[in-house]
Coordinates of C-alpha atoms in Angstrom, one line a residue:
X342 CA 109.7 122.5 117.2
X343 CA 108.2 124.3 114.5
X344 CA 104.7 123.5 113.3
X345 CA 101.8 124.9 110.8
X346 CA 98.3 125.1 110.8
X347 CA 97.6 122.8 107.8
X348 CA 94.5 121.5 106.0
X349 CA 95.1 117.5 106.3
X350 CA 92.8 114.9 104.4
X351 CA 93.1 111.1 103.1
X352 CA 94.1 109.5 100.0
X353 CA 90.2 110.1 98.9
X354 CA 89.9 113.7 99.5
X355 CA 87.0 113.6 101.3
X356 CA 86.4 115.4 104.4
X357 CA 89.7 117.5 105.4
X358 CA 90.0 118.9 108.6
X359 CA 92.8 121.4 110.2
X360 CA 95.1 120.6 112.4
X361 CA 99.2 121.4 113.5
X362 CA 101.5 119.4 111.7
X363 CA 105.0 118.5 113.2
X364 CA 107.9 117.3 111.8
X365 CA 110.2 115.4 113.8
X366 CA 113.5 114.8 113.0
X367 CA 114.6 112.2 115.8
X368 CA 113.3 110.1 118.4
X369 CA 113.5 112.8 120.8
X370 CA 111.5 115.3 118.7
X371 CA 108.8 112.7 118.2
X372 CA 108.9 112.3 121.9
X373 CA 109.0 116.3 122.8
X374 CA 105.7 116.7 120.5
X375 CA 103.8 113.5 122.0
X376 CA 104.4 115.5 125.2
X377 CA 103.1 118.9 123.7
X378 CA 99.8 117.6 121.4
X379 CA 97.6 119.3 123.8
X380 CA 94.2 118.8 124.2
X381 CA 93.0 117.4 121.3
X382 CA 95.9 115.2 120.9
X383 CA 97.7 113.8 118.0
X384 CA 98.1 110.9 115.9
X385 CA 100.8 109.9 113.5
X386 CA 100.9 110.2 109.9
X387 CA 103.1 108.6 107.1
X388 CA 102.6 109.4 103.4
X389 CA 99.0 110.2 103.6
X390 CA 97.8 107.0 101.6
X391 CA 95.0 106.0 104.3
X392 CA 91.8 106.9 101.7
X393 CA 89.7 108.4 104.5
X394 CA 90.7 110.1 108.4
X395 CA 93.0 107.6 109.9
X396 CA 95.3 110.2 110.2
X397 CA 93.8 113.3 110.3
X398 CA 93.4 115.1 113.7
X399 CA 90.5 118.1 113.5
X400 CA 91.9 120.8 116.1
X401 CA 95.0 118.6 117.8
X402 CA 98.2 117.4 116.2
X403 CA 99.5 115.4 113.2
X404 CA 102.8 113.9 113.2
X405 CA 104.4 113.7 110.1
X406 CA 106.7 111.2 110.7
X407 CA 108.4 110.5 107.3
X408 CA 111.8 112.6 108.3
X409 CA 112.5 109.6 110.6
X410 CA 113.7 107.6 107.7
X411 CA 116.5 105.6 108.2
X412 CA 117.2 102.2 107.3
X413 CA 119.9 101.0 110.0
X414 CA 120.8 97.6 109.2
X415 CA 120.3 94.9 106.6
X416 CA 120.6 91.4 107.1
X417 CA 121.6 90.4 103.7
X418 CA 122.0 86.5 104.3
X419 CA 119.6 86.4 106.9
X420 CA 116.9 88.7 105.0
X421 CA 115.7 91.1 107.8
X422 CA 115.8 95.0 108.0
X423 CA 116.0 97.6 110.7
X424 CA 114.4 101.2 109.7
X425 CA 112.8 103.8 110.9
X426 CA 108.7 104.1 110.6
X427 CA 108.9 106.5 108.0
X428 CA 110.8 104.5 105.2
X429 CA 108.6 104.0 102.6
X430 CA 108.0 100.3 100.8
X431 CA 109.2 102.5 97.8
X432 CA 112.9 103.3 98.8
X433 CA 113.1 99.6 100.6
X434 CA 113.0 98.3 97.2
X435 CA 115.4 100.2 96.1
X436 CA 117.7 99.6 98.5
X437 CA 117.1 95.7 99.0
X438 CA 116.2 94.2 95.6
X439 CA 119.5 94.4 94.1
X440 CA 120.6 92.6 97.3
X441 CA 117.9 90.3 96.0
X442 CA 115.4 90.8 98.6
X443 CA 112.0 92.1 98.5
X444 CA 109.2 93.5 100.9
X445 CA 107.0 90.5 102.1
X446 CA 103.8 92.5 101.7
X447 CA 102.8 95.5 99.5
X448 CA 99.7 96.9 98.9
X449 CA 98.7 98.5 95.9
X450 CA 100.9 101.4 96.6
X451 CA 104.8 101.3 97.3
X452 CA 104.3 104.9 98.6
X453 CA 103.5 103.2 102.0
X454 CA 105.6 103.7 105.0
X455 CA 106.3 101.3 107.5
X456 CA 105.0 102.6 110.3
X457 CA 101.7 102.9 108.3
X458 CA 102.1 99.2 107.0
X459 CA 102.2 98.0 110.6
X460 CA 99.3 100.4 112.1
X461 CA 97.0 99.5 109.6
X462 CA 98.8 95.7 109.0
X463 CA 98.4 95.9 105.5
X464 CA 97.6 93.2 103.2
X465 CA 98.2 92.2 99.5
X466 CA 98.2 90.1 96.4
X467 CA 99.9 87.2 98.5
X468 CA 97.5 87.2 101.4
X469 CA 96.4 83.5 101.2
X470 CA 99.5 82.1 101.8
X471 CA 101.8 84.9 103.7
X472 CA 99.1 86.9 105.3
X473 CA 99.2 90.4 105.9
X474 CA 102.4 92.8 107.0
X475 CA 102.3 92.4 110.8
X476 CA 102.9 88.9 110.6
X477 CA 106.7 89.6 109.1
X478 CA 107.8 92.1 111.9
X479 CA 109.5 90.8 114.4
X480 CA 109.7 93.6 116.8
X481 CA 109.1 97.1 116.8
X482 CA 109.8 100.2 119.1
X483 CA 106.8 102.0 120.3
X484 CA 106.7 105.5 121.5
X485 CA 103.6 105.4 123.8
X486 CA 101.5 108.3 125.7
X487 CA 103.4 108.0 129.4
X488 CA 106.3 109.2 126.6
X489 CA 108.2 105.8 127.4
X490 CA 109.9 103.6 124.5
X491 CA 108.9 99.9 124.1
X492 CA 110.3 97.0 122.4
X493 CA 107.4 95.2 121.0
X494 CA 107.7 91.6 120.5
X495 CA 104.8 89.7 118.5
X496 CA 102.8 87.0 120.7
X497 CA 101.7 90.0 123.1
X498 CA 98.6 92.4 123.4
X499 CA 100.3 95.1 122.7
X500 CA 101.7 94.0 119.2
X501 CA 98.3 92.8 118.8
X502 CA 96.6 96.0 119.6
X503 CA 99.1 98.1 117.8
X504 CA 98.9 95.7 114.6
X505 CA 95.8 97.0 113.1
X506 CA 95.2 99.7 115.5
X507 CA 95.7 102.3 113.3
X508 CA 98.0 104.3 115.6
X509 CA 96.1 104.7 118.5
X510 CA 98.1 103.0 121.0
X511 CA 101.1 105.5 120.1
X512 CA 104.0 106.3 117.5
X513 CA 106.0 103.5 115.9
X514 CA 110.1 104.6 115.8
X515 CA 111.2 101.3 114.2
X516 CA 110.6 97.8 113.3
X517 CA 112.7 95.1 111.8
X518 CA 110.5 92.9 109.4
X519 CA 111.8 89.6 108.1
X520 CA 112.0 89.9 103.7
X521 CA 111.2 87.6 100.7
X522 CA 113.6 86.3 98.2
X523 CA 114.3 86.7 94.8
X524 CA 116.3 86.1 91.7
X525 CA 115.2 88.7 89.9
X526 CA 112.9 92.0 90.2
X527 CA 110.5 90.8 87.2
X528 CA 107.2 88.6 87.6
X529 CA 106.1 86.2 85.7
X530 CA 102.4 86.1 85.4
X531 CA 99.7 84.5 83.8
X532 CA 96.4 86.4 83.0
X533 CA 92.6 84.8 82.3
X534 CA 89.4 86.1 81.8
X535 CA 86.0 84.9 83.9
X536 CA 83.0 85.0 82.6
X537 CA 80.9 85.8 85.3
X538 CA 81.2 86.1 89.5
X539 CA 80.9 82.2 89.7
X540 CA 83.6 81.5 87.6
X541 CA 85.7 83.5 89.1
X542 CA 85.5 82.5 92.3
X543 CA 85.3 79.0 91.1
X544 CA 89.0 79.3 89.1
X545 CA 90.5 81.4 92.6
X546 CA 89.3 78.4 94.8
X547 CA 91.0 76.1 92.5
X548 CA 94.4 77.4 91.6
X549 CA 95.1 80.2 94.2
X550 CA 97.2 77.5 96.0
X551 CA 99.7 76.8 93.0
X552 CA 100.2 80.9 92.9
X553 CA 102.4 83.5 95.2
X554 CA 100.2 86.6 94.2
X555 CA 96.6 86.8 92.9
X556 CA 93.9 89.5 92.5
X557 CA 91.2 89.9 89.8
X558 CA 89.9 92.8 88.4
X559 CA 85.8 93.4 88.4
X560 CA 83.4 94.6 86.5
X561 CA 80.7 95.7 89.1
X562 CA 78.5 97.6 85.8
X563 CA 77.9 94.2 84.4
X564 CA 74.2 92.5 84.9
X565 CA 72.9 89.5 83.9
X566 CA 74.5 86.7 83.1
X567 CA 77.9 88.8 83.0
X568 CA 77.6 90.1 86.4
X569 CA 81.1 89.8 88.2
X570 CA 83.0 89.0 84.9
X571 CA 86.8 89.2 85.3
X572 CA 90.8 89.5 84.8
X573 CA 92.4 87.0 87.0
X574 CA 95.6 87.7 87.2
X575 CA 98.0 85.5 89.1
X576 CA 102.6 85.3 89.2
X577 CA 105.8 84.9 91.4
X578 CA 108.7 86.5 90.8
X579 CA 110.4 85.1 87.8
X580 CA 113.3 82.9 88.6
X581 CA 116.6 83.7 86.7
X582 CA 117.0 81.0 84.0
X583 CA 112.9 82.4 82.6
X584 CA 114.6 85.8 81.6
X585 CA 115.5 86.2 78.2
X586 CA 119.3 87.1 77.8
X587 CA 119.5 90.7 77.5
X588 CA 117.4 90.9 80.9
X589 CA 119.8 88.6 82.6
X590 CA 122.3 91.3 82.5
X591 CA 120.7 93.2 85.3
X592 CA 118.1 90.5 86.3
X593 CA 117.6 93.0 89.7
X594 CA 116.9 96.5 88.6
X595 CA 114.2 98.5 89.8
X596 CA 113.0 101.1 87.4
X597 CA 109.5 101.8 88.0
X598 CA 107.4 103.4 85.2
X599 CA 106.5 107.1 85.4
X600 CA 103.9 109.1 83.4
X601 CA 102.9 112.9 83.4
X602 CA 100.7 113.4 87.0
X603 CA 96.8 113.2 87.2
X604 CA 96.1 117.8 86.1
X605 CA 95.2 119.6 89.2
X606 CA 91.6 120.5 87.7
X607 CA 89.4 117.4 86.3
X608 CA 85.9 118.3 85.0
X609 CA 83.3 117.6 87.4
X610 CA 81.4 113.6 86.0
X611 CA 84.8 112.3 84.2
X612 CA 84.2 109.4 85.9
X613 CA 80.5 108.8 85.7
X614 CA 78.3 105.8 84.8
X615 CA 79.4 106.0 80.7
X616 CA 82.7 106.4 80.8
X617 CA 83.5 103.8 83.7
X618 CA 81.1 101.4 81.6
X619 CA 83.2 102.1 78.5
X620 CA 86.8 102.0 80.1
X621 CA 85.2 98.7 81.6
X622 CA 83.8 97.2 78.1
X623 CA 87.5 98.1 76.9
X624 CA 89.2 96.9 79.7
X625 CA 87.8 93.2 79.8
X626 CA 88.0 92.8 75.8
X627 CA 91.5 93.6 75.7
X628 CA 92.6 91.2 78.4
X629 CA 93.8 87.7 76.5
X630 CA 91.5 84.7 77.1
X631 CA 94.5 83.0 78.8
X632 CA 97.8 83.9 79.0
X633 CA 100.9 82.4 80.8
X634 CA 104.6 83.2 81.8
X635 CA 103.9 86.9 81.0
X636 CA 107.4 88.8 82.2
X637 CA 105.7 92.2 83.6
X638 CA 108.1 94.5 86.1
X639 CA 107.4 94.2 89.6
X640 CA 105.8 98.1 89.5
X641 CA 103.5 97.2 86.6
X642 CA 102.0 94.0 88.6
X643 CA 102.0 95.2 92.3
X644 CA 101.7 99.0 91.5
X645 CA 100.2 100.4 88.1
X646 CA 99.0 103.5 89.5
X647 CA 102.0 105.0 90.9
X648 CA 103.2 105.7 87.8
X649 CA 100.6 108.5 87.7
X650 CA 101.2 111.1 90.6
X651 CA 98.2 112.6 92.1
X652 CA 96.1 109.9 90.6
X653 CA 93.6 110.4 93.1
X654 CA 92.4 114.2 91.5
X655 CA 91.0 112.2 88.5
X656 CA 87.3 112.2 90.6
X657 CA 87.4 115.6 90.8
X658 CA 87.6 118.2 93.5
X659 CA 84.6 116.0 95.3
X660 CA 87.1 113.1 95.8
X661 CA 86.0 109.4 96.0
X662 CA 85.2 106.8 98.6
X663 CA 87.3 103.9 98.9
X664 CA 85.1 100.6 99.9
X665 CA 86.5 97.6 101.3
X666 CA 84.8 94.2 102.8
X667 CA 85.7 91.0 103.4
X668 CA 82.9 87.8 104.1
X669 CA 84.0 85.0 105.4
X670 CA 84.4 81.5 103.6
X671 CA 80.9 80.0 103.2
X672 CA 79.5 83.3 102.9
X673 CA 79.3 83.3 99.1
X674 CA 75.8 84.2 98.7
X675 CA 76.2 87.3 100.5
X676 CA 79.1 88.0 98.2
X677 CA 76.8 87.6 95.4
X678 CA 74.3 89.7 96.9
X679 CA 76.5 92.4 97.4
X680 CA 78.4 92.4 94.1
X681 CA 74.3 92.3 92.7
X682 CA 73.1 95.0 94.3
X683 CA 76.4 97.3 93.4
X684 CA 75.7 96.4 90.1
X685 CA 71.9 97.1 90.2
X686 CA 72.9 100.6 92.1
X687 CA 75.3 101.3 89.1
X688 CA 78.2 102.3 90.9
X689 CA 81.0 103.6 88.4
X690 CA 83.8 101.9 89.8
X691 CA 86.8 101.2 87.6
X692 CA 88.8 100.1 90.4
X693 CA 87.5 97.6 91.8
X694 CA 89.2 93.9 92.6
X695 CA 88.1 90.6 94.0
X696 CA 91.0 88.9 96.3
X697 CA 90.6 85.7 98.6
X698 CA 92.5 86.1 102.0
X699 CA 93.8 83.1 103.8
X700 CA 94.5 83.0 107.8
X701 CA 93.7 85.6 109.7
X702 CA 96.5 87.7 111.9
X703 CA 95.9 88.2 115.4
X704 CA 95.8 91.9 115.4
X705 CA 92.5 92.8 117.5
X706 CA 91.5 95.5 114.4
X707 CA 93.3 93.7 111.2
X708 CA 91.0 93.5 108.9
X709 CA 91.9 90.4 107.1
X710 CA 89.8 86.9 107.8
X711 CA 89.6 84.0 105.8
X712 CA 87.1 84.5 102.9
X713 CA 86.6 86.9 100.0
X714 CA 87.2 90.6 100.1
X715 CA 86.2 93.3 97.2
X716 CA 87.1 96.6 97.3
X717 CA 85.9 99.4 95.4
X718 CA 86.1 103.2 94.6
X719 CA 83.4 105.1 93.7
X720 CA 83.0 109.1 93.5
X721 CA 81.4 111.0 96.8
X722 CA 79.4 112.9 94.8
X723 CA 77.2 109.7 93.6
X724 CA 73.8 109.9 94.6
X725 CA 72.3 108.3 97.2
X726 CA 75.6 106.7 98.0
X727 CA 75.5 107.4 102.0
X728 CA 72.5 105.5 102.1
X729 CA 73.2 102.7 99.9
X730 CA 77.0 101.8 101.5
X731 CA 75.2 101.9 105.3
X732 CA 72.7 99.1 103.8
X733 CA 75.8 97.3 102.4
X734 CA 77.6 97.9 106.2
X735 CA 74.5 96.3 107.3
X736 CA 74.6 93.1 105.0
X737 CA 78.6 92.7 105.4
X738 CA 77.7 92.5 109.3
X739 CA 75.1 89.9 109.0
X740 CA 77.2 88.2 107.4
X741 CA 80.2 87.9 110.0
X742 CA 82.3 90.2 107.6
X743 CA 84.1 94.0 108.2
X744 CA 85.4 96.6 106.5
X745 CA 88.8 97.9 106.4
X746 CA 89.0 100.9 108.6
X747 CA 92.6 101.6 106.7
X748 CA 90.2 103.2 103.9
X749 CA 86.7 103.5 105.6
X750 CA 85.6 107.4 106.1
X751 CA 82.1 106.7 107.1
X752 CA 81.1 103.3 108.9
X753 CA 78.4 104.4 111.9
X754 CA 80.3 103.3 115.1
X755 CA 77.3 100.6 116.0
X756 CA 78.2 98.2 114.0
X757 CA 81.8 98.3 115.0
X758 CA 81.8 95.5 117.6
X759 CA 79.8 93.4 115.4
X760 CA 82.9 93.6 112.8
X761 CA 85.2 93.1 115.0
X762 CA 84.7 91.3 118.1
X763 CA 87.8 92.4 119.8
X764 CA 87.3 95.5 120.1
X765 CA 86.2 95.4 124.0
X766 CA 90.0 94.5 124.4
X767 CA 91.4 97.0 122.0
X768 CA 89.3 100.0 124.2
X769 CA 90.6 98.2 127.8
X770 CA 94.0 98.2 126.6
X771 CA 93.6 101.7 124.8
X772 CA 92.3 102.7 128.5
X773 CA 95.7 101.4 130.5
X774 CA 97.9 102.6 128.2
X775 CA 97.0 106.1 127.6
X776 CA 94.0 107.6 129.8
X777 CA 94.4 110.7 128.3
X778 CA 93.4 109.9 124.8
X779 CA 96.9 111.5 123.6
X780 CA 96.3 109.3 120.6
X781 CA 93.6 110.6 118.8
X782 CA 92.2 110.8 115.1
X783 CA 89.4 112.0 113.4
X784 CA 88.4 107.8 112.4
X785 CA 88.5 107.5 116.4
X786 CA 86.2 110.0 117.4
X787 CA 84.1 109.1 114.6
X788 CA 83.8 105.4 115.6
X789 CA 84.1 105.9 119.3
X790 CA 87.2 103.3 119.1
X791 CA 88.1 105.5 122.5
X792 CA 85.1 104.7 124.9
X793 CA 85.0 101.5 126.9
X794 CA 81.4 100.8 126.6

């Protein structure tokens, strides 16, 4: 089948690399081009939102796999769907919220395909009490290296190893992933302001249990007795009789917001230490002391920067680095440690969110464990930053924690194992199931997730 010699990089812009990109059209194209990756393999990609090179491939192959995007059946009393990888969380709600269903995890994107949710077992606002995506699919179809088509069932290594495993153990076709229910497609959501990093964590530990969805939104330029202030925001999805009339009419459309794209060309320091400090100062002020029953769209809760295509050109031609770590619970000093030392390092981070995760999943590389996880972005051009993240890498290890190799474009491979203790099994299995290395991506040569030693 046809393919061209593209440039291919992540959501952050960082790093691109060259490689063939195929388009399959059906199972047996996606099948045909496993069989001719060549040498340096291939890997499959969905809608590019991995922020570094999950699913870039220097040299070998890159399966662009969002023409395989079907949604087969829907379960409407039951609540499942049947789809191909390449449906994106976007056109799922479409299609299933006026059947009044809903995705049972979304990141902070809806332009997130299936396949991607599962190989990189996403997580969200609702992660203390449903967990991340994996643990909603209840089978998926697997096209593996030996060019052979699996039913994958959860409870077995191979779901475990595929959950997480950012496509190395081959190409999801299909899944069917169980859905949430709702009354209506609005949230109703309450909004607070913390006064520091204590407080904050002190009113998550306390209340996250009476809430479906919460996050909070940090300022990491605050010092001093500010340090770690906050917007907590927390909701459900409002229940019929909380809608005021007019809304009750069509209590389950989905019209997301849209505004003029991000311009190709942004001057080079937009986004530096002044005007992330102001945008910050602005941001927290303007955000009521307490407010409660908010009605907000499900876009403007789950997915406020979609409505700005090409968001991610705002940093510049330089791109940005997308940080993510999670500490376990009892761990809160290192938390505090971290958060201090990003503040001291004065990272210009607008972005950044605080978010407690409840059980983890049993994917060997999902990120998610029980504790507290901040992620950040911050623009590659920063100085010193190289240096400074490898010391954080260091203190998130010591302190039992990871990082989320769905956005990481630059962890040094040693302190893999110490993040993530299954690993070993990952690389055995890995080993069994495709000796080749047909699977292959630029995140796993960089992190040797390949070798067995």
């Amino acid at each position: 089948m046809p393919a061209d010699t593209v440039s291919v990089t992540g959501w952050g812009r960082t790093a691109p690399t060259a490689a063939r990109l195929v388009r399959p059209r059906s199972y047996e194209e996606a099948a045909a081009a496993v069989r001719e990756c060549g040498a340096r393999g291939g890997i499959a990609r969905g809608l590019g939102r991995a922020y570094g090179d999950a699913a870039q491939n220097a040299g070998g192959a890159v399966l662009d796999m969002t023409g395989l995007d079907r949604i087969h059946t829907i379960d409407a009393d039951g609540g499942t769907v049947l789809c191909d990888a390449g449906v994106s969380l976007h056109r799922l709600m479409e299609v299933l919220l006026p059947l009044g269903w809903f995705v049972p995890v979304t990141p902070g994107t809806r332009y997130v395909t299936v396949g991607g949710a599962i190989g990189a077992d996403i997580h969200g606002k609702n992660h203390h009490g449903s967990g991340s995506f994996a643990r909603h699919v209840l089978s998926f179809e697997l096209l593996t290296a030996d060019g052979e088509i699996r039913t994958v069932d959860p409870g077995t290594p191979l779901f475990d190893a595929t959950s997480g495993g950012m496509g190395l153990t081959g190409v999801i076709l299909k899944a069917t992933v169980r859905l949430q229910p709702v009354e209506t497609s609005l949230m109703s959501v309450d909004t607070e302001r913390a006064a520091d990093l204590d407080d904050l964590m002190a009113r998550i530990t306390a209340t996250d249990h009476r809430y479906r969805y919460s996050v909070a939104w940090i300022d990491l330029l605050a010092r001093g007795t500010s340090m770690g202030r906050s917007v907590l925001t927390r909701g459900d999805h409002a229940p019929l009789d909380s809608l005021p009339p007019r809304a009750r009419r069509h209590p389950l459309a989905f019209r997301p917001s849209q505004f003029p794209a991000a311009p190709a060309f942004v001057p080079k320091g937009l986004l530096g230490r002044s005007t992330v400090g102001l945008f910050n100062e602005l941001w927290y002020r303007k955000a009521p002391r307490a407010r409660a029953g908010e009605l907000q769209k499900i876009s403007t809760f789950f997915h406020p920067l979609d409505g700005v295509p090409h968001w991610n050109r705002i940093y510049g031609r330089g791109g940005f680095v997308q940080y993510q770590f999670v500490v376990g619970h009892g761990q809160e000093e290192a938390l505090r440690r971290i958060v201090e030392r990003i503040s001291g390092h004065r990272c210009p981070s607008f972005l950044a969110v605080l978010k407690r995760f409840g059980e983890g999943d049993p994917g060997w590389l999902s990120f998610p464990m029980p504790g507290w996880t901040l992620a950040l972005d911050i623009p590659a051009g920063l100085p010193g930053l190289s240096a400074f993240l490898d010391e954080l890498d260091e203190e998130v290890a010591g302190a039992g924690g990871r990082v989320y190799l769905a956005k990481d474009s630059r962890l040094r491979p040693e302190l893999l194992g110490d993040m993530y203790p299954r690993l070993a099994e990952f690389r055995a299995l890995r080993a069994e199931l495709d000796p080749r290395g047909v699977f292959t991506s630029d995140l796993s040569r960089r992190l040797n997730l390949q070798e067995l030693s």
